[in-house]
Every structure is written in structure tokens, then in C-alpha cells.
XYZ file of C-alpha atoms in Angstrom:
252
model
C -4.518 -17.330 -8.812
C -0.702 -16.591 -8.162
C 0.202 -13.553 -10.519
C 3.514 -14.063 -12.205
C 3.698 -11.248 -14.766
C 7.373 -10.137 -14.877
C 7.555 -6.840 -12.781
C 9.737 -5.097 -15.565
C 7.106 -5.669 -18.071
C 4.291 -4.500 -15.920
C 6.174 -1.283 -14.921
C 7.162 -0.432 -18.464
C 3.557 -0.806 -19.671
C 2.198 1.313 -16.823
C 4.770 3.983 -17.280
C 3.760 4.350 -21.134
C 0.187 4.436 -20.015
C 0.664 7.312 -17.443
C 2.979 9.368 -19.635
C -0.039 9.902 -21.980
C -2.077 11.396 -19.088
C 0.146 13.971 -17.507
C -0.166 17.516 -18.782
C 0.148 21.194 -17.684
C -1.795 22.099 -14.563
C -2.004 18.466 -13.410
C -0.174 17.148 -10.351
C 0.686 13.397 -10.390
C 0.699 11.605 -7.161
C 1.755 8.022 -7.124
C 0.736 6.481 -3.805
C 0.471 2.979 -2.074
C -2.692 1.001 -2.603
C -3.616 1.138 0.929
C -3.891 4.959 0.658
C -6.598 4.792 -2.022
C -9.527 5.777 -0.149
C -7.852 8.314 2.012
C -5.920 10.047 -0.705
C -8.954 10.347 -2.976
C -10.507 12.496 -0.352
C -7.040 14.264 0.330
C -6.996 15.104 -3.328
C -10.439 16.662 -3.288
C -9.692 18.927 -0.365
C -6.339 19.989 -2.010
C -8.145 20.852 -5.356
C -10.636 22.946 -3.451
C -7.868 24.889 -1.656
C -5.582 25.130 -4.946
C -7.962 26.164 -7.717
C -6.537 25.286 -11.168
C -4.682 22.322 -10.062
C -5.832 18.698 -10.962
C -4.506 15.970 -8.875
C -4.072 12.723 -10.902
C -3.732 9.725 -8.551
C -1.862 6.494 -9.426
C -2.215 3.756 -6.926
C -0.502 0.438 -6.695
C 2.287 -1.564 -4.758
C 5.079 0.864 -3.618
C 7.819 -0.963 -5.467
C 5.963 -1.124 -8.714
C 5.015 2.669 -8.547
C 8.916 3.342 -7.932
C 9.807 1.365 -10.959
C 7.236 3.260 -12.919
C 8.852 6.456 -11.935
C 12.377 5.171 -12.526
C 11.202 3.955 -16.075
C 9.832 7.415 -16.907
C 6.266 7.610 -15.898
C 5.348 11.080 -14.758
C 5.060 11.474 -10.999
C 5.451 14.625 -8.774
C 4.901 12.996 -5.273
C 5.480 9.498 -4.062
C 3.939 8.104 -1.056
C 5.218 4.626 0.001
C 3.705 2.143 2.549
C 7.241 1.549 3.935
C 10.496 2.825 4.428
C 12.306 0.159 2.265
C 10.455 1.335 -0.813
C 11.383 5.112 -0.131
C 15.058 4.012 0.675
C 15.070 2.461 -2.899
C 13.531 5.721 -4.322
C 16.443 7.600 -2.644
C 19.000 5.304 -4.078
C 17.611 5.455 -7.481
C 17.634 9.246 -7.264
C 13.830 9.210 -7.941
C 13.090 11.541 -5.128
C 14.525 14.531 -3.378
C 15.833 13.150 -0.093
C 15.399 16.402 1.851
C 11.625 16.417 1.105
C 11.188 12.879 2.647
C 8.893 12.839 5.644
C 6.705 10.456 7.484
C 3.025 11.267 7.383
C 0.985 8.176 8.603
C 1.184 4.888 10.501
C -0.772 1.708 10.311
C -0.995 -1.812 11.615
C -0.855 -5.258 10.094
C -3.906 -7.548 10.572
C -4.876 -11.108 9.835
C -8.372 -11.169 8.271
C -10.879 -13.944 7.359
C -14.107 -13.785 5.374
C -16.930 -12.460 7.377
C -18.820 -15.755 7.458
C -15.680 -17.717 8.213
C -16.165 -20.746 10.544
C -12.485 -21.394 10.789
C -12.134 -20.080 14.300
C -8.854 -18.323 13.648
C -7.850 -16.295 16.754
C -3.899 -16.672 16.645
C -1.155 -16.871 13.863
C -0.455 -20.435 14.956
C -3.967 -21.407 13.895
C -2.734 -20.980 10.128
C -0.908 -24.083 10.435
C -4.069 -26.138 10.748
C -4.699 -28.574 7.799
C -8.190 -26.945 7.167
C -6.590 -23.709 6.511
C -5.304 -24.284 3.038
C -4.914 -20.748 1.236
C -3.459 -17.625 2.854
C -3.204 -14.284 0.811
C -0.421 -11.720 1.416
C 1.328 -9.234 -0.845
C 4.365 -10.523 -2.508
C 7.279 -9.562 -0.235
C 9.395 -8.862 -3.275
C 7.388 -5.937 -4.326
C 4.736 -5.220 -1.728
C 5.288 -3.504 1.711
C 2.571 -5.417 3.376
C 4.320 -8.620 2.277
C 7.441 -7.500 3.742
C 5.917 -6.694 7.096
C 3.918 -10.136 6.938
C 7.072 -11.990 6.313
C 8.904 -10.481 9.114
C 6.062 -11.015 11.507
C 5.685 -14.676 10.557
C 9.477 -15.292 10.672
C 9.577 -13.863 14.114
C 6.885 -16.271 15.234
C 8.387 -19.222 13.478
C 5.553 -19.699 10.954
C 6.961 -18.397 7.786
C 7.669 -21.767 6.159
C 4.207 -23.223 7.106
C 2.283 -20.073 5.668
C 4.425 -19.817 2.732
C 3.408 -23.293 1.644
C -0.228 -21.982 1.580
C 0.477 -18.797 -0.109
C -1.642 -16.978 -2.661
C 0.527 -13.893 -3.519
C -1.066 -10.504 -4.162
C 0.170 -7.705 -6.487
C -0.830 -5.302 -3.626
C -2.670 -5.072 -0.614
C -6.097 -4.500 -2.062
C -5.874 -7.613 -3.999
C -5.201 -9.606 -0.866
C -8.342 -7.889 0.669
C -10.363 -8.852 -2.402
C -9.347 -12.443 -2.179
C -10.415 -12.604 1.404
C -13.658 -10.694 0.798
C -14.688 -13.039 -2.053
C -13.882 -16.038 -0.069
C -11.304 -17.388 -2.464
C -8.778 -17.707 0.484
C -9.261 -18.841 4.122
C -7.213 -15.835 5.433
C -5.088 -13.005 4.286
C -2.626 -10.193 5.725
C -3.629 -6.581 4.936
C -3.352 -3.288 6.761
C -5.891 -2.381 9.467
C -7.139 0.424 7.282
C -7.897 -1.878 4.444
C -9.854 -4.185 6.597
C -11.882 -1.250 7.874
C -13.216 -0.382 4.279
C -15.099 -3.947 4.041
C -16.561 -4.465 7.463
C -19.532 -6.646 6.007
C -17.271 -8.832 3.988
C -14.174 -9.520 6.265
C -13.358 -9.477 9.722
C -10.083 -8.951 11.732
C -8.939 -12.340 13.291
C -5.607 -11.325 14.685
C -3.771 -7.826 15.193
C -0.272 -8.739 14.136
C 2.809 -7.484 16.107
C 5.163 -5.762 13.603
C 8.934 -6.177 13.797
C 9.296 -2.634 12.589
C 6.850 0.381 12.847
C 4.415 0.544 9.966
C 5.120 4.036 8.724
C 4.371 5.816 5.571
C 6.915 8.413 4.051
C 6.179 10.809 1.275
C 8.417 12.806 -0.908
C 8.757 14.942 -3.920
C 10.074 13.332 -7.028
C 12.909 15.011 -9.056
C 10.435 15.835 -11.761
C 10.362 19.712 -11.975
C 7.183 20.138 -14.059
C 4.880 20.795 -11.072
C 7.470 21.272 -8.218
C 5.580 23.994 -6.496
C 2.243 22.147 -6.456
C 4.051 19.075 -5.463
C 5.331 20.988 -2.301
C 1.903 22.189 -1.563
C 0.321 18.785 -1.831
C 2.738 17.362 0.644
C 2.230 20.280 2.968
C -1.570 19.647 2.844
C -1.106 16.028 3.729
C 0.839 17.055 6.791
C -1.532 19.867 7.664
C -4.421 19.489 10.257
C -6.919 19.139 7.237
C -4.860 16.392 5.613
C -4.293 14.469 8.893
C -7.868 14.621 9.915
C -8.750 12.992 6.610
C -6.348 10.224 7.167
C -7.433 9.748 10.752
C -11.030 9.317 9.418
C -9.860 6.230 7.471
C -8.028 4.819 10.403
C -4.385 5.935 9.791
C -2.486 6.995 12.784
C 0.216 9.529 13.355
C 3.621 8.472 12.590
């Protein structure tokens, strides 16, 4: 279940695929996987307010999305699930630094299958022998994985949990592993847990060593620069913030 496909090969393949889809009148938004449900509704609201503009959404792990952009995949807006991925975007000159702004916040949670009998109520319970498989995003490329690693290191549990790890390519894959009962527990964002209330339940709300904030920025691609500015403005507007709030996101 551990996915080991080289990141470079994956990003190149995805970049080629997305290049075939971008065309005039389209605004391409690359956004963190945890934003999937909320941004689909945000895009619908934006399109209603901006006739003639079609929003193309591309979701995935923040670092993977960034590498797609760097490798030439069309993207007009980049929304990341952590500051580190956006820092990398600035360093790679993939985004316009002056356009960077935080637009949402979240929380890390430990979830278990809805029918779990493991009685996990604290992070320390993950050390128990009967807890054998724990899913979380790969810290090398997935923000939720980086938040998870920092929290577990602070609790002195990183080595124990890492020995039981099932690495996910993005936060939604971690959620799916838990929902299908393929692992005993998993780390996701609170907003992800909320979309599957009948299949997963929150066992622990995890203190984060750094605020879980989401930045958004315009890329350096000029094809739809004005539309991109309008999209970011819509995300920050009362209408956009109301949509994010309905999906459990907090204000940054």
C-alpha cells in the first residue's frame, strides 16, 4: 500500500496531461487536496459571478502541484495547505510573492474507522501492539504529513508511529485508507474527517506546532492574470469565506 512512484516522474506525467486541457477563457487553479469539496463550490460561485470564465480545478498534494507548475503545467492560481510549500513556490519563482495571502486555517486530527473498537483516545495509544497500521501523508511532499511529523516528534512518538506507517500521496488518500478500514488510524485535517462522518470518527484533536494556515497566490503565468486576481479576491470575499466556513475551514 506504500506508494513509491518517483515524484519527478509523477509530476512530469501530470504536467503533460494538464497542458492539454488549458485554453482561452479558462482559469486553472491548483489547490491542496483538502480543499477539494470547498473549492468546487467556490469555483461554481465564481463562475456565476464571472460569466465567460471557466474554472479548471487541479487537486493534489501541495508539493506535487508546485512541481507540476515548475515543470510547465498551466496554472494561474496556487493554493497550498501549508506555508512551506508556498515558500518553495516563491523560491522557485513560480508565484508572485506580493500576491501571497493566507485565506483559511485548519486543524490536524487523528481519525479511526467509525466501527473501530481500538479505544484510541490519546496519541500515546498509537504505541499499543494492537495498533499496527497508521496512515499519514508523506512528509516529503504532503503538508498534513509535515504537520503530523512535527506533532509526533513533540510528543516523543515519531519513531513508534513511523514504524507502523502507511504513507499516503495526499490527505484524501489517508482519509480513504481509514474509511475503508485498511489501517487502524490516520492523520488528516479536521475538514477531511467532516466529509465522511459515517465512515470515520475523530479520536484525537492534535495540537500543531505551527498554525495550520493556507496561503494562496497568483502564479507567474500571464494567460489569465486578471481572472486569477478576481478568483483570489472571491476566495477572500465574504461569499468565498462563507463557503469555506461551511466546509469547516476557519479564518486564518
